[in-house]
mmCIF file of C-alpha atoms and ligand atoms in Angstrom:
data_model
loop_
_atom_site.group_PDB
_atom_site.id
_atom_site.type_symbol
_atom_site.label_atom_id
_atom_site.label_comp_id
_atom_site.label_asym_id
_atom_site.label_seq_id
_atom_site.Cartn_x
_atom_site.Cartn_y
_atom_site.Cartn_z
ATOM 1 C CA UNK A 18 33.893 -6.242 24.330
ATOM 2 C CA UNK A 19 33.007 -6.289 20.624
ATOM 3 C CA UNK A 20 33.467 -3.561 18.034
ATOM 4 C CA UNK A 21 29.879 -2.293 17.997
ATOM 5 C CA UNK A 22 29.651 -1.984 21.772
ATOM 6 C CA UNK A 23 32.988 -0.197 21.859
ATOM 7 C CA UNK A 24 31.885 2.195 19.151
ATOM 8 C CA UNK A 25 28.671 2.976 21.034
ATOM 9 C CA UNK A 26 30.482 3.492 24.339
ATOM 10 C CA UNK A 27 33.100 5.709 22.655
ATOM 11 C CA UNK A 28 30.319 7.834 21.168
ATOM 12 C CA UNK A 29 28.616 8.145 24.555
ATOM 13 C CA UNK A 30 31.934 9.065 26.220
ATOM 14 C CA UNK A 31 32.646 11.669 23.563
ATOM 15 C CA UNK A 32 29.195 13.235 23.168
ATOM 16 C CA UNK A 33 27.427 12.433 26.428
ATOM 17 C CA UNK A 34 24.817 10.285 24.670
ATOM 18 C CA UNK A 35 24.017 8.533 21.409
ATOM 19 C CA UNK A 36 21.065 8.310 19.039
ATOM 20 C CA UNK A 37 19.866 5.122 17.366
ATOM 21 C CA UNK A 38 17.370 5.030 14.528
ATOM 22 C CA UNK A 39 14.958 2.091 14.598
ATOM 23 C CA UNK A 40 13.954 0.656 11.240
ATOM 24 C CA UNK A 41 11.220 -1.964 11.232
ATOM 25 C CA UNK A 42 11.602 -3.997 8.018
ATOM 26 C CA UNK A 43 7.841 -4.618 7.983
ATOM 27 C CA UNK A 44 7.080 -0.919 7.521
ATOM 28 C CA UNK A 45 8.737 -0.216 4.146
ATOM 29 C CA UNK A 46 10.630 -1.861 1.308
ATOM 30 C CA UNK A 47 14.308 -2.732 1.790
ATOM 31 C CA UNK A 48 15.199 -0.003 -0.703
ATOM 32 C CA UNK A 49 13.384 2.688 1.300
ATOM 33 C CA UNK A 50 14.959 1.302 4.483
ATOM 34 C CA UNK A 51 18.348 1.908 2.855
ATOM 35 C CA UNK A 52 17.323 5.498 2.104
ATOM 36 C CA UNK A 53 16.195 6.069 5.689
ATOM 37 C CA UNK A 54 19.515 4.673 6.965
ATOM 38 C CA UNK A 55 21.404 6.908 4.580
ATOM 39 C CA UNK A 56 19.485 9.966 5.827
ATOM 40 C CA UNK A 57 20.039 8.886 9.441
ATOM 41 C CA UNK A 58 23.791 8.648 8.863
ATOM 42 C CA UNK A 59 23.905 12.018 7.122
ATOM 43 C CA UNK A 60 21.974 13.515 10.040
ATOM 44 C CA UNK A 61 24.341 12.223 12.720
ATOM 45 C CA UNK A 62 22.556 9.148 14.034
ATOM 46 C CA UNK A 63 24.986 6.633 15.558
ATOM 47 C CA UNK A 64 23.534 3.313 14.509
ATOM 48 C CA UNK A 65 20.547 1.513 13.043
ATOM 49 C CA UNK A 66 18.409 -0.888 15.036
ATOM 50 C CA UNK A 67 16.634 -3.368 12.792
ATOM 51 C CA UNK A 68 13.533 -5.230 13.918
ATOM 52 C CA UNK A 69 10.818 -4.437 16.398
ATOM 53 C CA UNK A 70 7.937 -6.409 14.939
ATOM 54 C CA UNK A 71 7.053 -10.070 14.552
ATOM 55 C CA UNK A 72 6.937 -9.652 10.764
ATOM 56 C CA UNK A 73 10.583 -8.525 10.589
ATOM 57 C CA UNK A 74 11.906 -11.962 9.658
ATOM 58 C CA UNK A 75 13.380 -14.035 6.847
ATOM 59 C CA UNK A 76 14.150 -12.608 3.438
ATOM 60 C CA UNK A 77 12.581 -9.237 4.255
ATOM 61 C CA UNK A 78 14.878 -8.871 7.267
ATOM 62 C CA UNK A 79 17.964 -10.038 5.326
ATOM 63 C CA UNK A 80 17.271 -7.778 2.337
ATOM 64 C CA UNK A 81 16.570 -4.793 4.576
ATOM 65 C CA UNK A 82 19.884 -5.192 6.390
ATOM 66 C CA UNK A 83 21.754 -5.670 3.123
ATOM 67 C CA UNK A 84 20.304 -2.391 1.784
ATOM 68 C CA UNK A 85 21.184 -0.630 5.049
ATOM 69 C CA UNK A 86 24.748 -1.965 4.950
ATOM 70 C CA UNK A 87 25.071 -0.902 1.322
ATOM 71 C CA UNK A 88 23.942 2.621 2.193
ATOM 72 C CA UNK A 89 25.856 3.365 5.409
ATOM 73 C CA UNK A 90 28.763 2.241 7.513
ATOM 74 C CA UNK A 91 26.820 2.640 10.751
ATOM 75 C CA UNK A 92 26.401 -0.539 12.805
ATOM 76 C CA UNK A 93 23.212 -2.505 12.044
ATOM 77 C CA UNK A 94 22.006 -3.957 15.333
ATOM 78 C CA UNK A 95 19.255 -6.570 15.479
ATOM 79 C CA UNK A 96 16.297 -5.781 17.738
ATOM 80 C CA UNK A 97 14.422 -9.068 17.459
ATOM 81 C CA UNK A 98 10.827 -9.724 18.504
ATOM 82 C CA UNK A 99 11.515 -13.476 18.561
ATOM 83 C CA UNK A 100 14.154 -16.017 17.564
ATOM 84 C CA UNK A 101 13.010 -15.488 13.966
ATOM 85 C CA UNK A 102 14.425 -11.954 14.009
ATOM 86 C CA UNK A 103 18.034 -13.072 13.541
ATOM 87 C CA UNK A 104 20.062 -12.334 10.402
ATOM 88 C CA UNK A 105 23.626 -13.199 9.397
ATOM 89 C CA UNK A 106 24.005 -9.779 7.774
ATOM 90 C CA UNK A 107 23.773 -7.726 10.984
ATOM 91 C CA UNK A 108 26.803 -6.460 12.907
ATOM 92 C CA UNK A 109 25.426 -7.204 16.355
ATOM 93 C CA UNK A 110 22.304 -8.278 18.207
ATOM 94 C CA UNK A 111 20.583 -6.886 21.243
ATOM 95 C CA UNK A 112 20.362 -10.263 22.950
ATOM 96 C CA UNK A 113 17.378 -9.230 24.977
ATOM 97 C CA UNK A 114 15.089 -10.546 27.645
ATOM 98 C CA UNK A 115 11.783 -8.938 28.532
ATOM 99 C CA UNK A 116 12.274 -9.269 32.256
ATOM 100 C CA UNK A 117 8.775 -8.033 33.051
ATOM 101 C CA UNK A 118 6.921 -10.422 30.755
ATOM 102 C CA UNK A 119 4.402 -12.826 32.286
ATOM 103 C CA UNK A 120 5.371 -15.407 29.668
ATOM 104 C CA UNK A 121 8.683 -17.262 30.090
ATOM 105 C CA UNK A 122 8.952 -17.463 26.296
ATOM 106 C CA UNK A 123 9.894 -13.748 26.231
ATOM 107 C CA UNK A 124 12.320 -14.079 29.151
ATOM 108 C CA UNK A 125 14.331 -17.192 28.273
ATOM 109 C CA UNK A 126 12.338 -19.196 25.694
ATOM 110 C CA UNK A 127 13.071 -17.237 22.528
ATOM 111 C CA UNK A 128 16.631 -16.745 23.790
ATOM 112 C CA UNK A 129 17.161 -20.484 24.209
ATOM 113 C CA UNK A 130 15.800 -21.093 20.724
ATOM 114 C CA UNK A 131 17.882 -18.349 19.104
ATOM 115 C CA UNK A 132 21.199 -18.767 20.919
ATOM 116 C CA UNK A 133 22.657 -21.645 18.846
ATOM 117 C CA UNK A 134 22.094 -19.739 15.589
ATOM 118 C CA UNK A 135 23.529 -16.547 17.066
ATOM 119 C CA UNK A 136 26.634 -18.520 18.017
ATOM 120 C CA UNK A 137 26.904 -20.132 14.600
ATOM 121 C CA UNK A 138 26.680 -16.756 12.861
ATOM 122 C CA UNK A 139 29.245 -15.210 15.212
ATOM 123 C CA UNK A 140 27.092 -12.116 15.834
ATOM 124 C CA UNK A 141 28.358 -9.645 18.410
ATOM 125 C CA UNK A 142 26.241 -9.870 21.557
ATOM 126 C CA UNK A 143 24.856 -6.832 23.351
ATOM 127 C CA UNK A 144 23.127 -8.318 26.428
ATOM 128 C CA UNK A 145 20.052 -6.266 27.222
ATOM 129 C CA UNK A 146 17.129 -6.200 29.613
ATOM 130 C CA UNK A 147 14.001 -4.994 27.846
ATOM 131 C CA UNK A 148 11.660 -3.345 30.335
ATOM 132 C CA UNK A 149 8.180 -2.315 29.272
ATOM 133 C CA UNK A 150 6.803 0.800 30.890
ATOM 134 C CA UNK A 151 3.203 2.032 30.608
ATOM 135 C CA UNK A 152 1.597 2.462 28.116
ATOM 136 C CA UNK A 153 3.791 -0.237 26.515
ATOM 137 C CA UNK A 154 2.096 -0.314 23.089
ATOM 138 C CA UNK A 155 2.166 -3.326 20.808
ATOM 139 C CA UNK A 156 5.459 -4.575 22.272
ATOM 140 C CA UNK A 157 3.884 -4.685 25.712
ATOM 141 C CA UNK A 158 0.802 -6.537 24.425
ATOM 142 C CA UNK A 159 2.657 -9.024 22.237
ATOM 143 C CA UNK A 160 5.247 -9.631 24.955
ATOM 144 C CA UNK A 161 2.536 -10.060 27.622
ATOM 145 C CA UNK A 162 4.308 -7.512 29.770
ATOM 146 C CA UNK A 163 3.432 -6.865 33.345
ATOM 147 C CA UNK A 164 3.891 -3.157 32.574
ATOM 148 C CA UNK A 165 5.872 -0.984 34.963
ATOM 149 C CA UNK A 166 3.429 1.735 36.117
ATOM 150 C CA UNK A 167 4.591 5.265 35.275
ATOM 151 C CA UNK A 168 4.274 6.125 38.956
ATOM 152 C CA UNK A 169 6.566 3.309 40.136
ATOM 153 C CA UNK A 170 10.188 4.260 39.377
ATOM 154 C CA UNK A 171 11.295 1.974 42.214
ATOM 155 C CA UNK A 172 9.980 -1.012 40.258
ATOM 156 C CA UNK A 173 12.009 0.014 37.199
ATOM 157 C CA UNK A 174 15.041 0.365 39.484
ATOM 158 C CA UNK A 175 14.483 -3.116 40.927
ATOM 159 C CA UNK A 176 14.292 -4.680 37.465
ATOM 160 C CA UNK A 177 17.302 -2.700 36.211
ATOM 161 C CA UNK A 178 19.370 -3.704 39.236
ATOM 162 C CA UNK A 179 18.386 -7.338 38.712
ATOM 163 C CA UNK A 180 19.498 -6.978 35.073
ATOM 164 C CA UNK A 181 22.839 -5.553 36.144
ATOM 165 C CA UNK A 182 23.348 -8.318 38.692
ATOM 166 C CA UNK A 183 22.532 -10.874 35.978
ATOM 167 C CA UNK A 184 25.369 -9.409 33.907
ATOM 168 C CA UNK A 185 23.323 -7.509 31.333
ATOM 169 C CA UNK A 186 25.211 -4.437 30.167
ATOM 170 C CA UNK A 187 22.259 -2.646 28.571
ATOM 171 C CA UNK A 188 18.840 -1.778 29.980
ATOM 172 C CA UNK A 189 16.139 -0.498 27.647
ATOM 173 C CA UNK A 190 13.236 1.426 29.209
ATOM 174 C CA UNK A 191 10.546 1.119 26.531
ATOM 175 C CA UNK A 192 7.216 2.971 26.522
ATOM 176 C CA UNK A 193 6.168 1.321 23.233
ATOM 177 C CA UNK A 194 6.490 2.562 19.685
ATOM 178 C CA UNK A 195 4.353 5.641 19.091
ATOM 179 C CA UNK A 196 3.520 5.934 22.808
ATOM 180 C CA UNK A 197 1.506 9.001 23.784
ATOM 181 C CA UNK A 198 3.647 9.357 26.876
ATOM 182 C CA UNK A 199 7.359 8.530 26.858
ATOM 183 C CA UNK A 200 9.166 6.991 29.846
ATOM 184 C CA UNK A 201 8.928 9.501 32.746
ATOM 185 C CA UNK A 202 12.042 11.581 33.442
ATOM 186 C CA UNK A 203 11.978 10.630 37.138
ATOM 187 C CA UNK A 204 12.098 6.941 36.242
ATOM 188 C CA UNK A 205 15.126 7.486 33.991
ATOM 189 C CA UNK A 206 16.842 9.431 36.770
ATOM 190 C CA UNK A 207 16.126 6.757 39.389
ATOM 191 C CA UNK A 208 17.490 3.931 37.198
ATOM 192 C CA UNK A 209 20.553 6.005 36.315
ATOM 193 C CA UNK A 210 21.280 6.699 39.968
ATOM 194 C CA UNK A 211 20.983 3.068 41.017
ATOM 195 C CA UNK A 212 22.836 1.286 38.179
ATOM 196 C CA UNK A 213 25.942 1.461 36.000
ATOM 197 C CA UNK A 214 24.346 -0.098 32.902
ATOM 198 C CA UNK A 215 24.217 1.603 29.518
ATOM 199 C CA UNK A 216 20.715 3.027 29.686
ATOM 200 C CA UNK A 217 18.543 3.105 26.575
ATOM 201 C CA UNK A 218 15.236 4.996 26.467
ATOM 202 C CA UNK A 219 12.675 4.875 23.674
ATOM 203 C CA UNK A 220 9.036 4.927 22.686
ATOM 204 C CA UNK A 221 7.102 8.091 21.881
ATOM 205 C CA UNK A 222 10.098 10.422 21.755
ATOM 206 C CA UNK A 223 8.991 12.920 19.138
ATOM 207 C CA UNK A 224 10.763 16.165 19.948
ATOM 208 C CA UNK A 225 14.360 17.124 20.765
ATOM 209 C CA UNK A 226 13.145 18.636 24.076
ATOM 210 C CA UNK A 227 11.695 15.346 25.254
ATOM 211 C CA UNK A 228 14.933 13.559 24.324
ATOM 212 C CA UNK A 229 17.129 16.164 26.024
ATOM 213 C CA UNK A 230 15.207 15.896 29.315
ATOM 214 C CA UNK A 231 15.819 12.151 29.331
ATOM 215 C CA UNK A 232 19.510 12.461 28.465
ATOM 216 C CA UNK A 233 19.923 15.008 31.248
ATOM 217 C CA UNK A 234 18.225 12.527 33.580
ATOM 218 C CA UNK A 235 20.789 9.883 32.617
ATOM 219 C CA UNK A 236 19.785 8.126 29.385
ATOM 220 C CA UNK A 237 22.868 7.100 27.402
ATOM 221 C CA UNK A 238 21.058 6.161 24.220
ATOM 222 C CA UNK A 239 17.822 7.527 22.783
ATOM 223 C CA UNK A 240 15.932 5.436 20.235
ATOM 224 C CA UNK A 241 13.511 6.889 17.732
ATOM 225 C CA UNK A 242 11.539 5.120 15.027
ATOM 226 C CA UNK A 243 8.193 6.769 14.308
ATOM 227 C CA UNK A 244 9.845 10.214 14.231
ATOM 228 C CA UNK A 245 10.709 9.974 10.537
ATOM 229 C CA UNK A 246 7.639 8.079 9.356
ATOM 230 C CA UNK A 247 5.781 11.108 8.049
ATOM 231 C CA UNK A 248 8.630 13.582 8.002
ATOM 232 C CA UNK A 249 8.838 15.784 4.932
ATOM 233 C CA UNK A 250 12.538 16.426 5.476
ATOM 234 C CA UNK A 251 13.920 13.298 7.096
ATOM 235 C CA UNK A 252 17.504 14.511 7.376
ATOM 236 C CA UNK A 253 16.454 17.746 9.080
ATOM 237 C CA UNK A 254 14.171 15.897 11.497
ATOM 238 C CA UNK A 255 16.849 13.401 12.563
ATOM 239 C CA UNK A 256 19.567 16.051 12.622
ATOM 240 C CA UNK A 257 17.739 18.264 15.134
ATOM 241 C CA UNK A 258 17.115 15.168 17.289
ATOM 242 C CA UNK A 259 20.683 13.774 17.091
ATOM 243 C CA UNK A 260 22.228 17.194 17.636
ATOM 244 C CA UNK A 261 20.092 17.905 20.693
ATOM 245 C CA UNK A 262 20.912 14.499 22.203
ATOM 246 C CA UNK A 263 24.631 15.002 21.735
ATOM 247 C CA UNK A 264 24.715 18.470 23.217
ATOM 248 C CA UNK A 265 22.301 17.752 26.087
ATOM 249 C CA UNK A 266 24.853 16.827 28.745
ATOM 250 C CA UNK A 267 27.109 19.757 27.969
ATOM 251 C CA UNK A 268 24.174 22.168 28.025
HETATM 252 C C1 1GP B 320 10.162 1.252 19.777
HETATM 253 O O1 1GP B 320 11.198 2.668 21.355
HETATM 254 C C2 1GP B 320 11.129 2.371 19.999
HETATM 255 O O2 1GP B 320 10.738 0.050 20.170
HETATM 256 C C3 1GP B 320 10.830 3.554 19.144
HETATM 257 O O3 1GP B 320 9.610 4.152 19.461
HETATM 258 O O4 1GP B 320 8.579 4.550 17.240
HETATM 259 O O5 1GP B 320 7.844 5.849 19.244
HETATM 260 O O6 1GP B 320 10.062 6.273 18.223
HETATM 261 P P1 1GP B 320 8.989 5.280 18.495
#
């Protein structure tokens, strides 16, 4: 197991759960991305995910990660939308497969194209199943997802079990960035009960209460991105989220 994975698992063991801040390089300048990362670190976030959109590539991606690394010593983990979302400057990569895509490109195609470069760069691998749940947002549309209906936790369980049996150590239940409705609590609970994977939940998590319910149901990692987009006091906003996540299991 690599350093980033160990650090994440140690945090989860210590605090019950972890919080990751998603920064999409396409949404602001690298300099501002560095400031967001700095605020996230000050507020108790446990790592920065970098990516999430098809425009998060090339120089913009590299420069964004460099600014993040300059600002914080939190792990910078790639969250690529395609094989173009790889950067030598990251600490690790969610090597992910959208298991419920209808297009093989998102299941093994991009992975096959990206793998040789990932090997060459020596990036730490975090093998992850990326499961799109209704409403799914842009990620669901771009990835041509056969969305998991909100009323079908057993389908999420089946995919998550398949992921575990395929050797993936992380499963990400994703409702889509800015989703009106986050992943249902019952679905999180069902996947938790059936699998031993490190369970990530994200998409539309806007309040500490919503995050806490999902941690109590078994989420190990909560991802937020949009949360800080229009926040007046970014540190305060992330701090109340990170604090709630880390005290949820003890509560
Ligand atoms: C998107 O789940 C993440 O991949 C974050 O979603 O922007 O809604 O926090 P939000």
